[in-house]
PDB file of C-alpha atoms and ligand atoms in Angstrom:
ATOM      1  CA  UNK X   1     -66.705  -0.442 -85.867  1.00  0.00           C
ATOM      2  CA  UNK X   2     -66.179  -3.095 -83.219  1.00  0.00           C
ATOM      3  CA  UNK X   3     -68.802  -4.048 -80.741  1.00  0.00           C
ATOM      4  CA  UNK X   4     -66.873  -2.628 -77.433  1.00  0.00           C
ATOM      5  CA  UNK X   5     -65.984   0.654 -79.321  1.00  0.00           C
ATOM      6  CA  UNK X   6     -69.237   1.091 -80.657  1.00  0.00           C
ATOM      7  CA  UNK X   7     -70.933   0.429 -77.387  1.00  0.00           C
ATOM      8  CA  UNK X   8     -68.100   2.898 -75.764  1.00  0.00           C
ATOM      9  CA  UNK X   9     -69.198   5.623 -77.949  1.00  0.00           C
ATOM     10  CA  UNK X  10     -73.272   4.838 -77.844  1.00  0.00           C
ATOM     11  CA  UNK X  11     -72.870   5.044 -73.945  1.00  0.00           C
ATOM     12  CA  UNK X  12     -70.304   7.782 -73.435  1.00  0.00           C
ATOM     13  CA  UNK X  13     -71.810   9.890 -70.726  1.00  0.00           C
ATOM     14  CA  UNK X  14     -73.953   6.919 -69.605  1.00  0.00           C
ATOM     15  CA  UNK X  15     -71.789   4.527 -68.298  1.00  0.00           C
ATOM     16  CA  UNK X  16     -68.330   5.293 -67.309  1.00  0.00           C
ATOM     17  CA  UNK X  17     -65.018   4.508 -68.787  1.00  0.00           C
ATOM     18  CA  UNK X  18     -64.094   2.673 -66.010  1.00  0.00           C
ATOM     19  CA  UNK X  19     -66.488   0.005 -66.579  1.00  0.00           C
ATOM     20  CA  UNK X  20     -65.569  -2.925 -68.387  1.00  0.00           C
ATOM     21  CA  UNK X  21     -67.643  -3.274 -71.731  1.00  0.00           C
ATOM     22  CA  UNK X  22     -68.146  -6.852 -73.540  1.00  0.00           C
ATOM     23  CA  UNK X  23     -65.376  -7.364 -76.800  1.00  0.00           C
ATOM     24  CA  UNK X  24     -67.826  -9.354 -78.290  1.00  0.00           C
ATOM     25  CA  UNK X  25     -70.775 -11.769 -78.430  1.00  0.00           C
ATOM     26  CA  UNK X  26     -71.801 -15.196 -79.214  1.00  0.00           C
ATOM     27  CA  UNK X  27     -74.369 -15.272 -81.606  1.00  0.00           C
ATOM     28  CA  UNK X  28     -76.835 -18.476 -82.405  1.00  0.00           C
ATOM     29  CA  UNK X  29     -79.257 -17.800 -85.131  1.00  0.00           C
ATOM     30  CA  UNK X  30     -80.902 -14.517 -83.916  1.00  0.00           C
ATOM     31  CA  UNK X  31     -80.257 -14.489 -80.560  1.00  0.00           C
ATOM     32  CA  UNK X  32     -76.811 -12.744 -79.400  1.00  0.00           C
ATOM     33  CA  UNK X  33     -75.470 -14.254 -75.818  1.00  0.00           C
ATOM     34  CA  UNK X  34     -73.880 -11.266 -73.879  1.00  0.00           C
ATOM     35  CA  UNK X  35     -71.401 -12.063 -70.563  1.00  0.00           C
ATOM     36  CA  UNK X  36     -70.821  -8.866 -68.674  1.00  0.00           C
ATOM     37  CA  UNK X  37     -68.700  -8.599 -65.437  1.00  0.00           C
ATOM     38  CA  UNK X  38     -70.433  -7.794 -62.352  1.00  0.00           C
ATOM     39  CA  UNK X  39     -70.506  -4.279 -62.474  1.00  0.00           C
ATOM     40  CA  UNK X  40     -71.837  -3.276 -65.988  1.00  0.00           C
ATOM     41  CA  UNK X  41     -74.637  -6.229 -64.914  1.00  0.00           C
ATOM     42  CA  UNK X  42     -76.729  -2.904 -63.827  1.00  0.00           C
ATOM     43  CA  UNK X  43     -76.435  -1.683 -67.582  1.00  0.00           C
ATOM     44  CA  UNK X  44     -77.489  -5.030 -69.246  1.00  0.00           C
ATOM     45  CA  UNK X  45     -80.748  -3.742 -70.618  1.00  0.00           C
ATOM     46  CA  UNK X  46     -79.353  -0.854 -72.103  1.00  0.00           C
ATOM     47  CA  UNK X  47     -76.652  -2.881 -73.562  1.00  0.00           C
ATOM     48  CA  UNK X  48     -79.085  -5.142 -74.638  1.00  0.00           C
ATOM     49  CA  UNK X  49     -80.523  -2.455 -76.954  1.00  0.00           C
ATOM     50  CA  UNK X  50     -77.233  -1.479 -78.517  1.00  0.00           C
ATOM     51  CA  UNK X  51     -76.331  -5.267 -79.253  1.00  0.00           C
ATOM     52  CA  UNK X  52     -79.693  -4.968 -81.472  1.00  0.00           C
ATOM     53  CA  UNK X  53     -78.709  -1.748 -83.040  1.00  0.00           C
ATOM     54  CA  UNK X  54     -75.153  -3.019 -83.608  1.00  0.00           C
ATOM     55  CA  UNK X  55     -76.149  -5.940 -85.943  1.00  0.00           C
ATOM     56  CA  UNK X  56     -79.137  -6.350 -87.157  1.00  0.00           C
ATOM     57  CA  UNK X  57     -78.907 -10.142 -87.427  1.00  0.00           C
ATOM     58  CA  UNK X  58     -79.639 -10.243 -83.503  1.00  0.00           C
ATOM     59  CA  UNK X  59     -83.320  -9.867 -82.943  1.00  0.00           C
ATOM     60  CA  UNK X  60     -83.170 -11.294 -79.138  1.00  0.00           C
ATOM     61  CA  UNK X  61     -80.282 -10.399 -76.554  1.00  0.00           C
ATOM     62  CA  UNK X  62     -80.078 -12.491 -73.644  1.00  0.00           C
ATOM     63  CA  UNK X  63     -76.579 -11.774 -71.004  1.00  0.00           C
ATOM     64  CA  UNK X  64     -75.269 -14.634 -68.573  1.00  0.00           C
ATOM     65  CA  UNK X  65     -76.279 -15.161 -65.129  1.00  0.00           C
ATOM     66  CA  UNK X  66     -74.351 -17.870 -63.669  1.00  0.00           C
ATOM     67  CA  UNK X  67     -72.592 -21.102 -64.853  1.00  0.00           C
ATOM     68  CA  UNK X  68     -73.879 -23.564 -66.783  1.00  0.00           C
ATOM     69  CA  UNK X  69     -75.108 -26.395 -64.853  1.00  0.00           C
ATOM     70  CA  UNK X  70     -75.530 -30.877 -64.304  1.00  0.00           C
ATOM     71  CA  UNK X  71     -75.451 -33.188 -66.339  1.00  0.00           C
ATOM     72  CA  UNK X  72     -77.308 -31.893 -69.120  1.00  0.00           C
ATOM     73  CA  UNK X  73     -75.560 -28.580 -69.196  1.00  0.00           C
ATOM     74  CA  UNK X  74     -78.129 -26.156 -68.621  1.00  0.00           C
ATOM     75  CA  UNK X  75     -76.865 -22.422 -69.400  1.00  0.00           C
ATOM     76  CA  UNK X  76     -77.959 -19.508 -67.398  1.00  0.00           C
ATOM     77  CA  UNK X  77     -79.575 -16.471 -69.420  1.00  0.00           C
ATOM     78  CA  UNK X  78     -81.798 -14.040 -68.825  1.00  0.00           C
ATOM     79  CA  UNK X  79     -83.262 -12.295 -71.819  1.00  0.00           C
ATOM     80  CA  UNK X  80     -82.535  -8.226 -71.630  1.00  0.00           C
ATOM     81  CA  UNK X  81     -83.785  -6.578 -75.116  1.00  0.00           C
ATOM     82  CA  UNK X  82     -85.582  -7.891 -78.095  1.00  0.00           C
ATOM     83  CA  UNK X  83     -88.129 -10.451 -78.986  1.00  0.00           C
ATOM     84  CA  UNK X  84     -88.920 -12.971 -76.419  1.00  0.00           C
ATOM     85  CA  UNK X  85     -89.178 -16.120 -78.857  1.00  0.00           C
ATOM     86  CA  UNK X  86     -85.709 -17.571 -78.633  1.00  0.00           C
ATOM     87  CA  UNK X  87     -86.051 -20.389 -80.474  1.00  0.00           C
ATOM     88  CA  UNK X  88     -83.798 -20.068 -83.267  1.00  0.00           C
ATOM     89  CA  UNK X  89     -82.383 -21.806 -86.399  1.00  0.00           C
ATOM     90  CA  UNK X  90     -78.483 -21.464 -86.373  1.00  0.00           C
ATOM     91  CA  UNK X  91     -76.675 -22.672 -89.725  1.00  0.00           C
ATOM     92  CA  UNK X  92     -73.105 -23.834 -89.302  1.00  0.00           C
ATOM     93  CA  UNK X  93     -71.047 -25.836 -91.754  1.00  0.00           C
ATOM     94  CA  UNK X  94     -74.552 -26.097 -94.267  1.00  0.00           C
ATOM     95  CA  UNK X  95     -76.303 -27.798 -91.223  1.00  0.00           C
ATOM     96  CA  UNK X  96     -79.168 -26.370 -89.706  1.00  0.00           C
ATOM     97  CA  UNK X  97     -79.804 -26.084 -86.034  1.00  0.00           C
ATOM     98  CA  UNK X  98     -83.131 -25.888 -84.542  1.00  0.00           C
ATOM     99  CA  UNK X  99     -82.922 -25.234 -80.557  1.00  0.00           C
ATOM    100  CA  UNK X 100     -82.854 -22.736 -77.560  1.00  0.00           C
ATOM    101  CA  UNK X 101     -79.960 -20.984 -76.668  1.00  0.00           C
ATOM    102  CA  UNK X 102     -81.040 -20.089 -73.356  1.00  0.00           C
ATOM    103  CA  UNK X 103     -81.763 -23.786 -72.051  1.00  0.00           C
ATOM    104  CA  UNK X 104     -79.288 -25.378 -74.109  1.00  0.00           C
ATOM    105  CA  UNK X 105     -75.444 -25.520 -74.689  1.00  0.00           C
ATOM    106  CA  UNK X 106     -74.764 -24.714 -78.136  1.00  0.00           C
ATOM    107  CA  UNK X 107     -70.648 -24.010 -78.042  1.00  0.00           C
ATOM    108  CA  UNK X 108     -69.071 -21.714 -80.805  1.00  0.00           C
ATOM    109  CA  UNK X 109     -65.973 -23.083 -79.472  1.00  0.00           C
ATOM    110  CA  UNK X 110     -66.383 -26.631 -80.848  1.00  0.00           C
ATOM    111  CA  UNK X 111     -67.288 -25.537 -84.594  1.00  0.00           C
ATOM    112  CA  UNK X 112     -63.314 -26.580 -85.229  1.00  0.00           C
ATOM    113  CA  UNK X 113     -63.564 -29.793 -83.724  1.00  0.00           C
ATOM    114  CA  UNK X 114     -66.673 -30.929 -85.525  1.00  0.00           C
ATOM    115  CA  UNK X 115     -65.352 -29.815 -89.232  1.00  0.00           C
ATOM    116  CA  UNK X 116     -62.209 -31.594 -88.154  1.00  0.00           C
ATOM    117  CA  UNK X 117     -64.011 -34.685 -86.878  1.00  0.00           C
ATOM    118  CA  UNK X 118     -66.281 -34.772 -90.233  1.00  0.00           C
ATOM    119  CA  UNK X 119     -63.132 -34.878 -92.286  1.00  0.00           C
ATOM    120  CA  UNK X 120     -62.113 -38.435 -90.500  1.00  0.00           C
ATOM    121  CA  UNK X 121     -65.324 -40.551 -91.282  1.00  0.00           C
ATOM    122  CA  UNK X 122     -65.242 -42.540 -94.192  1.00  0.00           C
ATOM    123  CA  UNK X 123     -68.132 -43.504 -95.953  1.00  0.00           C
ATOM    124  CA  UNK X 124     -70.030 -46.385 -94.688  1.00  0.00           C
ATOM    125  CA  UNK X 125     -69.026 -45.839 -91.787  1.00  0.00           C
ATOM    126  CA  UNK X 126     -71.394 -46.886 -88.733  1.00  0.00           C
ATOM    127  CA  UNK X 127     -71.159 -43.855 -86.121  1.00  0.00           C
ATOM    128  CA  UNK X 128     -72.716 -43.542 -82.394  1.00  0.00           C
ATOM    129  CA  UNK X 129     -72.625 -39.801 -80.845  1.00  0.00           C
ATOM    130  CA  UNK X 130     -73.192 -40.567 -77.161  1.00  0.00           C
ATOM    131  CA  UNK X 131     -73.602 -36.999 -76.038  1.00  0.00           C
ATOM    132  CA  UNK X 132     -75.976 -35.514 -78.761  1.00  0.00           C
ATOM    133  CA  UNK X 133     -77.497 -32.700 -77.930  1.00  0.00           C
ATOM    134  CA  UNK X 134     -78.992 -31.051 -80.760  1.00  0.00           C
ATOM    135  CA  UNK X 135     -76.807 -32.863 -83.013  1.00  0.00           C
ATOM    136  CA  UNK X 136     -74.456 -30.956 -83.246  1.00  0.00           C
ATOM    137  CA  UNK X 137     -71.243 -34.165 -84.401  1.00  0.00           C
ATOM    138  CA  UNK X 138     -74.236 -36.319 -85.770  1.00  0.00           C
ATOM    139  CA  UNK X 139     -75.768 -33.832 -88.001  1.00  0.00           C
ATOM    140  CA  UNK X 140     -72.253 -33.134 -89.068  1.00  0.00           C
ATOM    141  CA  UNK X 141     -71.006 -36.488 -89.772  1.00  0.00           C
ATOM    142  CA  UNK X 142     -74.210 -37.390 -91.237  1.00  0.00           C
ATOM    143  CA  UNK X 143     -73.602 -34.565 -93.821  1.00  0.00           C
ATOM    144  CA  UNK X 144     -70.499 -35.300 -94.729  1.00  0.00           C
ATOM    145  CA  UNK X 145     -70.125 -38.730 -95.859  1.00  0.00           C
ATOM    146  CA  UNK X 146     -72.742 -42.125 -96.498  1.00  0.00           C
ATOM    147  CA  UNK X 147     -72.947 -42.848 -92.836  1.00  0.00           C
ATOM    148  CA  UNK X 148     -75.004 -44.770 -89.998  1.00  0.00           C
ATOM    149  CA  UNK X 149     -75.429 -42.658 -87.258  1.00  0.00           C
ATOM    150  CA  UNK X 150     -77.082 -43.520 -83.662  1.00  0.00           C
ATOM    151  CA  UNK X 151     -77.443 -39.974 -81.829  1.00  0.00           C
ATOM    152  CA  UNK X 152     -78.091 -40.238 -77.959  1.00  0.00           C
ATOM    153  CA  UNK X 153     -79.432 -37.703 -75.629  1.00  0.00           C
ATOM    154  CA  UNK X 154     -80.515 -37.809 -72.311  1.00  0.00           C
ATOM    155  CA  UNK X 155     -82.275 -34.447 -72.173  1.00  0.00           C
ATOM    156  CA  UNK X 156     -86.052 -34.769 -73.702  1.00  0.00           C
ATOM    157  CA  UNK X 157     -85.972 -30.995 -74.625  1.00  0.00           C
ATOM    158  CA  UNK X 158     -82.696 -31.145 -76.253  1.00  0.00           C
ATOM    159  CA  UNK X 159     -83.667 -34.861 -77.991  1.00  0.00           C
ATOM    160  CA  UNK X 160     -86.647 -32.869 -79.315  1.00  0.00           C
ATOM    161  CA  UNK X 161     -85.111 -30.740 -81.401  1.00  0.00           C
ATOM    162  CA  UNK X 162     -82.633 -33.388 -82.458  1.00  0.00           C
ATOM    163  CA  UNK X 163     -85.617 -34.920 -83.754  1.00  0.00           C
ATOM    164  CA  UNK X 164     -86.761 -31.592 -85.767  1.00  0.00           C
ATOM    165  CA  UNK X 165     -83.113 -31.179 -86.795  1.00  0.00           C
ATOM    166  CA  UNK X 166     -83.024 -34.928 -87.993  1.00  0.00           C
ATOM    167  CA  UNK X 167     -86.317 -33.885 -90.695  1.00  0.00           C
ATOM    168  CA  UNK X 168     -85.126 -30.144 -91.126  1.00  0.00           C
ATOM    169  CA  UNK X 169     -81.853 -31.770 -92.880  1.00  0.00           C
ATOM    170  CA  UNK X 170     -83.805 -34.621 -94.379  1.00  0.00           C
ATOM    171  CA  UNK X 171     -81.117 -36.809 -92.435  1.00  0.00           C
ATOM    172  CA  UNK X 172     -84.129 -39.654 -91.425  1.00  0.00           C
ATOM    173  CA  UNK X 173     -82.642 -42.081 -93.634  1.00  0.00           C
ATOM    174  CA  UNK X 174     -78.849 -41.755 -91.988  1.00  0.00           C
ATOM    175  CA  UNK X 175     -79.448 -40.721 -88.212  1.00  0.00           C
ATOM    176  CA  UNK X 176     -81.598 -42.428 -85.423  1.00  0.00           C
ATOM    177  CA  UNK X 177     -81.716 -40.765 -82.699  1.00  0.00           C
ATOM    178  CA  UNK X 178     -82.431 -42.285 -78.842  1.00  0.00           C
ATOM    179  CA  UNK X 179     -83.954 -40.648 -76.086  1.00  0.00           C
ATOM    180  CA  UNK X 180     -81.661 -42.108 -72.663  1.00  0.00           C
ATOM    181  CA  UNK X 181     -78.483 -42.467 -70.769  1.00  0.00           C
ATOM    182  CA  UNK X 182     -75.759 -43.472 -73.016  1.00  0.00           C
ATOM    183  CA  UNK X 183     -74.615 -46.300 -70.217  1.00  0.00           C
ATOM    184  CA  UNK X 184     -78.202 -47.224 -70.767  1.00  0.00           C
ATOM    185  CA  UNK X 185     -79.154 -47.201 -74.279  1.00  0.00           C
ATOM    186  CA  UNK X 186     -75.865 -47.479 -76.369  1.00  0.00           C
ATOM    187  CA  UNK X 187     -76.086 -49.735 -79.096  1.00  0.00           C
ATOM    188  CA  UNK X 188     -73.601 -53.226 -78.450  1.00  0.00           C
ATOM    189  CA  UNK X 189     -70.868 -54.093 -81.387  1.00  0.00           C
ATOM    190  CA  UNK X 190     -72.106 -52.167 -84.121  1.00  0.00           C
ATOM    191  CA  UNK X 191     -70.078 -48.969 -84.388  1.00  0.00           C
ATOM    192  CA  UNK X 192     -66.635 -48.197 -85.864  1.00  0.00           C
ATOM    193  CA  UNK X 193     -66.387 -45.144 -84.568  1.00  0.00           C
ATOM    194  CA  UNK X 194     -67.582 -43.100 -81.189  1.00  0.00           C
ATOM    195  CA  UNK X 195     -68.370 -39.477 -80.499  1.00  0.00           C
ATOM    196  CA  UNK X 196     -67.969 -38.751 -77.066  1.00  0.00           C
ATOM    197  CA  UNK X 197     -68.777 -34.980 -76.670  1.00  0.00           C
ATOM    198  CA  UNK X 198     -69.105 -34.451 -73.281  1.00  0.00           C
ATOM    199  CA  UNK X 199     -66.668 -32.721 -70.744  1.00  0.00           C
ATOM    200  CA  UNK X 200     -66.966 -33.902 -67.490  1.00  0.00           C
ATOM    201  CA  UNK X 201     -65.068 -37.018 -66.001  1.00  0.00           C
ATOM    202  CA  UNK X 202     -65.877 -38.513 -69.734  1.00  0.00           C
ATOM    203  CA  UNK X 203     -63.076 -40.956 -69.120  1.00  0.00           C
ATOM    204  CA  UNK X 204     -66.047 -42.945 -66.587  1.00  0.00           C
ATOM    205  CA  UNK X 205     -68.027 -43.360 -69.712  1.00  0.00           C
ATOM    206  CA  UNK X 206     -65.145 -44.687 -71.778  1.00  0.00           C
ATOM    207  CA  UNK X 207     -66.444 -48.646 -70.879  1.00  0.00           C
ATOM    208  CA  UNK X 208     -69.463 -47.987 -72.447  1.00  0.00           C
ATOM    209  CA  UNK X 209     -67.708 -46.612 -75.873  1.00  0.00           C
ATOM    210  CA  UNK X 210     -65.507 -50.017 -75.537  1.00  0.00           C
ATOM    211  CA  UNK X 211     -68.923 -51.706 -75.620  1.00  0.00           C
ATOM    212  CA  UNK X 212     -70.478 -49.860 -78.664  1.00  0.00           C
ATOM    213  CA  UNK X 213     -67.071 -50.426 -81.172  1.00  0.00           C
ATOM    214  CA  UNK X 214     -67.267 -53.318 -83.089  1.00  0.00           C
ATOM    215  CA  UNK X 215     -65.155 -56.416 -81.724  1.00  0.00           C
ATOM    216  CA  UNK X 216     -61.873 -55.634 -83.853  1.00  0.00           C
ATOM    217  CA  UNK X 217     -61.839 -52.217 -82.577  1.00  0.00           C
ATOM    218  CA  UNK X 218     -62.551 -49.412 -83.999  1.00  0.00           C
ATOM    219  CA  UNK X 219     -62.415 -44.914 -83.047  1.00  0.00           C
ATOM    220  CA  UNK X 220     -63.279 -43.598 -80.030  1.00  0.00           C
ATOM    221  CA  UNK X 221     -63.171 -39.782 -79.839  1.00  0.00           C
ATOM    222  CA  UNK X 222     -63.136 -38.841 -75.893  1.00  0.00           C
ATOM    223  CA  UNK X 223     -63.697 -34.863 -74.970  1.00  0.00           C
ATOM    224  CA  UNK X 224     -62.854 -33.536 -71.627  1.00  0.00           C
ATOM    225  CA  UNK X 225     -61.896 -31.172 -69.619  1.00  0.00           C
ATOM    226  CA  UNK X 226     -58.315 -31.703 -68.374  1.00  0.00           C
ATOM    227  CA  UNK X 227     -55.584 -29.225 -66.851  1.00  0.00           C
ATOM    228  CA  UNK X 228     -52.641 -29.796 -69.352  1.00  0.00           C
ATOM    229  CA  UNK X 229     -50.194 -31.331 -66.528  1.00  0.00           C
ATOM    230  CA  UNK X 230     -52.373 -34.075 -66.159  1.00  0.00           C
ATOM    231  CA  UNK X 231     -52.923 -35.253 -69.706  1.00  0.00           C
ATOM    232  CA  UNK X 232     -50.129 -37.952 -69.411  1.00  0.00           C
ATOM    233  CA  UNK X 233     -52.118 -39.301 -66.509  1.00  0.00           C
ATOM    234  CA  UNK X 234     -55.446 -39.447 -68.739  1.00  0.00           C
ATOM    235  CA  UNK X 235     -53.719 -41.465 -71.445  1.00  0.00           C
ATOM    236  CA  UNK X 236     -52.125 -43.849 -69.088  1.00  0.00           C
ATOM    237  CA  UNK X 237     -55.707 -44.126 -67.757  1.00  0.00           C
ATOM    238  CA  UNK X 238     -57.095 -44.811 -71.008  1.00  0.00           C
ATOM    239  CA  UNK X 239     -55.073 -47.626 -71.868  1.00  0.00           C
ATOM    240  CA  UNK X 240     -55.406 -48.702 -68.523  1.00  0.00           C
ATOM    241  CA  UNK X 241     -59.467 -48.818 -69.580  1.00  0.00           C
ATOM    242  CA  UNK X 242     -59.422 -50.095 -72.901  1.00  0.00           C
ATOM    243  CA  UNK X 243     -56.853 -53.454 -71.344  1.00  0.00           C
ATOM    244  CA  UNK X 244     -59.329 -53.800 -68.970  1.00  0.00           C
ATOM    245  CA  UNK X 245     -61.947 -54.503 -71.775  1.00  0.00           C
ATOM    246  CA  UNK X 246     -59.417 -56.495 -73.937  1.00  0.00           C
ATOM    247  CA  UNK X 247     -58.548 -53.712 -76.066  1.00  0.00           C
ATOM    248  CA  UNK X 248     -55.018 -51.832 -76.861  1.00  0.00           C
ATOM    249  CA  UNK X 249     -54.901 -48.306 -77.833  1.00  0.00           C
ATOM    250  CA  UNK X 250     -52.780 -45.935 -79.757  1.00  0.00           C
ATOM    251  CA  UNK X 251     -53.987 -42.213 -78.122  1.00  0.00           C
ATOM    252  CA  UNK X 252     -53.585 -39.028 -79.811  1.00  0.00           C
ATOM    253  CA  UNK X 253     -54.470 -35.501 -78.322  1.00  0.00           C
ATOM    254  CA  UNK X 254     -55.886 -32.281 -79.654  1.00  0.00           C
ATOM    255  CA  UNK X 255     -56.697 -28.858 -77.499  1.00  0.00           C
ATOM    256  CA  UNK X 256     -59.666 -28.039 -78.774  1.00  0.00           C
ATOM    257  CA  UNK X 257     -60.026 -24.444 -76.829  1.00  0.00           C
ATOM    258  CA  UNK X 258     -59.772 -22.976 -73.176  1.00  0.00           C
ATOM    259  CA  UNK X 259     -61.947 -23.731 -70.530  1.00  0.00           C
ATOM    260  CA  UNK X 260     -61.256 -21.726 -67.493  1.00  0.00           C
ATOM    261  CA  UNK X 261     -58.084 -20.916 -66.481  1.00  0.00           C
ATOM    262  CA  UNK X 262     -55.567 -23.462 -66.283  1.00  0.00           C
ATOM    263  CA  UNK X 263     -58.003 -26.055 -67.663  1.00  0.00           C
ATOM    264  CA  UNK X 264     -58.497 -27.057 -71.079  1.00  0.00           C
ATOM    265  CA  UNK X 265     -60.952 -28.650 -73.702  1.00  0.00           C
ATOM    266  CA  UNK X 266     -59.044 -31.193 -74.839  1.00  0.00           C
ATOM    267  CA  UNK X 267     -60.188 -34.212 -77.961  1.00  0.00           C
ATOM    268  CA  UNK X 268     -58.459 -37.998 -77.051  1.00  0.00           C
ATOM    269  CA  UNK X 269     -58.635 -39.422 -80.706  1.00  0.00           C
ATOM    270  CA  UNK X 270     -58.088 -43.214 -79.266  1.00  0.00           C
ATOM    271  CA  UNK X 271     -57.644 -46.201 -81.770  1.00  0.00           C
ATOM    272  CA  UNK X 272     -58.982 -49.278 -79.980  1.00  0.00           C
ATOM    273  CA  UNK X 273     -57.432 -52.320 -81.539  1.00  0.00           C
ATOM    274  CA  UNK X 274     -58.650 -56.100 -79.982  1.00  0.00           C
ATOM    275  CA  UNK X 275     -56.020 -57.667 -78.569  1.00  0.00           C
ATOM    276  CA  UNK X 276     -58.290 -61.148 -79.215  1.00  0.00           C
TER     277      UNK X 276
HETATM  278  C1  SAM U 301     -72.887 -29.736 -73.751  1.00  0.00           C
HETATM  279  S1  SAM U 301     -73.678 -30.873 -74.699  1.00  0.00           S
HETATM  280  C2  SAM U 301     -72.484 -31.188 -75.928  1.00  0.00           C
HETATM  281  C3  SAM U 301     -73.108 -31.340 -77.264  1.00  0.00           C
HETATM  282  C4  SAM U 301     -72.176 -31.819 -78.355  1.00  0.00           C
HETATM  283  N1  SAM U 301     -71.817 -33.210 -78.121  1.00  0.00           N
HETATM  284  C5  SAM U 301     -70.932 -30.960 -78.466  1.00  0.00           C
HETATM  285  O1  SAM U 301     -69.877 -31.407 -77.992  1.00  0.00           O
HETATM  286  O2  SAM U 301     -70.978 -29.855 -79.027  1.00  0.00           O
HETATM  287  C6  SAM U 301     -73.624 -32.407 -73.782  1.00  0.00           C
HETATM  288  C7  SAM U 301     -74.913 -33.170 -73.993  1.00  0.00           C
HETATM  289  O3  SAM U 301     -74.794 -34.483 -73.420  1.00  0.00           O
HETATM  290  C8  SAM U 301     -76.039 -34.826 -72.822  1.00  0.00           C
HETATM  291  N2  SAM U 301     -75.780 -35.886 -71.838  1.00  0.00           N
HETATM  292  C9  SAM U 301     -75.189 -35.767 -70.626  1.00  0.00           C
HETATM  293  N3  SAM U 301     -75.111 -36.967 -70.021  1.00  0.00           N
HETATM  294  C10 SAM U 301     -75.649 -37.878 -70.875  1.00  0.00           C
HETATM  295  C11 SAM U 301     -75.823 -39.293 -70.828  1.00  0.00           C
HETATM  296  N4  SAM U 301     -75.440 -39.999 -69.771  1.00  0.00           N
HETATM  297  N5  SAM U 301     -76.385 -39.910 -71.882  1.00  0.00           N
HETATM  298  C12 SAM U 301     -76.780 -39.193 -72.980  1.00  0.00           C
HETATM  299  N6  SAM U 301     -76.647 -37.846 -73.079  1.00  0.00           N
HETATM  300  C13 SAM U 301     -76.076 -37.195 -72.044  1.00  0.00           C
HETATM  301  C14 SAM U 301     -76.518 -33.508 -72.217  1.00  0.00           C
HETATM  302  O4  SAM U 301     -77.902 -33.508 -71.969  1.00  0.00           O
HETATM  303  C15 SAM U 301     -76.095 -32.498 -73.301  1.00  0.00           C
HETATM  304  O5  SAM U 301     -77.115 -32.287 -74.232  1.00  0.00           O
END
């Protein structure tokens, strides 16, 4: 039965029919992310119990609370039914993912995008993901094909369990990971090809990518949130960029999902070529 019917018919004389219920979840290892509308907020411990009943992968059930927030994308959750403990393990693509759903942005949305990506690299490849996280692109890459990979992350909690992920996947001898700002840290000339998973105003961080590709050029791949009239603009921007650092650049786009309404998550696969 699916989740809204089944919570429909577990709450029938609870909560009324004119409440909206939840279609679905998002589920990382154990713990099952709910986002309810205003109104059926009142109900989210009750819910919370008939998420756990409804699958009994989910031992923890935590519903949203406001946006996710700065620079190091901090979600809001608040835990409603099941076992407080919500560090999980989440397996995607035969990668395993040590972290915390409720203080860090895992996206279901992306798991596309980073099968996609891991299809591109070529073995021997020398890769810098400048926006880590857990690792969710280096662990990836790392896994499928004979790679070099620098992961970056600026968060300490979230460059933690990069760390555990690095040993859980027995990736030590393919992926280093560094604790800092990517502007900061990034390694200089080594890389053929950049991961640049990060959303916001991403195209100010483009420089430092420019820096990190080897001096022939190499792959830069730029996320961010863009409405879809302006994408022209970003790719005129782009090559505006990569001139500026002696570099042109053949720019390809992909949507990679919806954002929020008329905005979109949208991949910039840019070729950087030296014009030296
Ligand atoms: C939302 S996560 C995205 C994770 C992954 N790249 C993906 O696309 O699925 C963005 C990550 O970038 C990190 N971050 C933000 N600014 C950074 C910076 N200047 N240098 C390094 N990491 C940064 C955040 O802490 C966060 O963990």
């Amino acid at each position: 039965m699916r989740y809204r019917d089944f919570l429909r018919s577990e709450l029938s004389g609870i909560v009324s029919n004119d409440f909206i219920l939840p279609s679905g979840f998002h589920l990382v290892g154990h713990v099952a992310l709910v986002h309810l509308d205003f109104e059926t907020m009142r109900y989210a411990p009750l819910i919370g119990e008939k998420t756990l009943e409804y699958d009994k992968r989910i031992m923890s059930v935590a519903v949203r609370t406001g946006p996710t927030e700065g620079t190091t994308r901090l979600p809001s959750y608040e835990l409603v039914a099941g076992d407080g403990n919500t560090v999980t393990t989440h397996i995607e693509g035969g990668v395993e993912f040590r972290l915390d759903p409720l203080c860090l942005t895992f996206s279901g949305g992306n798991r596309k995008e980073r099968s996609r990506l891991s299809k591109l690299v070529k073995d021997d490849e020398v890769v810098v993901d400048m926006f880590s996280c857990v690792g969710q692109f280096a662990l990836h890459i790392a896994k499928s094909a004979k790679v070099e990979v620098t992961a970056i992350e600026i968060n300490p909690e979230a460059y933690q369990f990069l760390l555990e992920n690095i040993k859980l996947n027995e990736m030590e001898d393919r992926v280093i990971a560094l604790l800092g700002d990517c502007r900061e840290v990034h390694p200089k000339r080594t890389a053929s090809r950049v991961v640049m998973g990060y959303l916001h105003n991403t195209i100010e961080y483009l420089p430092f990518a420019l820096e990190t590709i080897v001096e022939d050029g190499g792959f830069i791949h730029m996320h961010m949130n863009v409405p879809e009239s302006k994408l022209t603009d970003i790719i005129a921007k782009i090559e505006q960029v990569c001139r500026n650092y002696g570099y042109s650049s053949i720019t390809s786009v992909h949507h990679v999902k919806n954002y929020s309404p008329g905005m979109g998550h949208y991949v910039f696969d840019i070729a950087a070529i030296s014009e030296a």
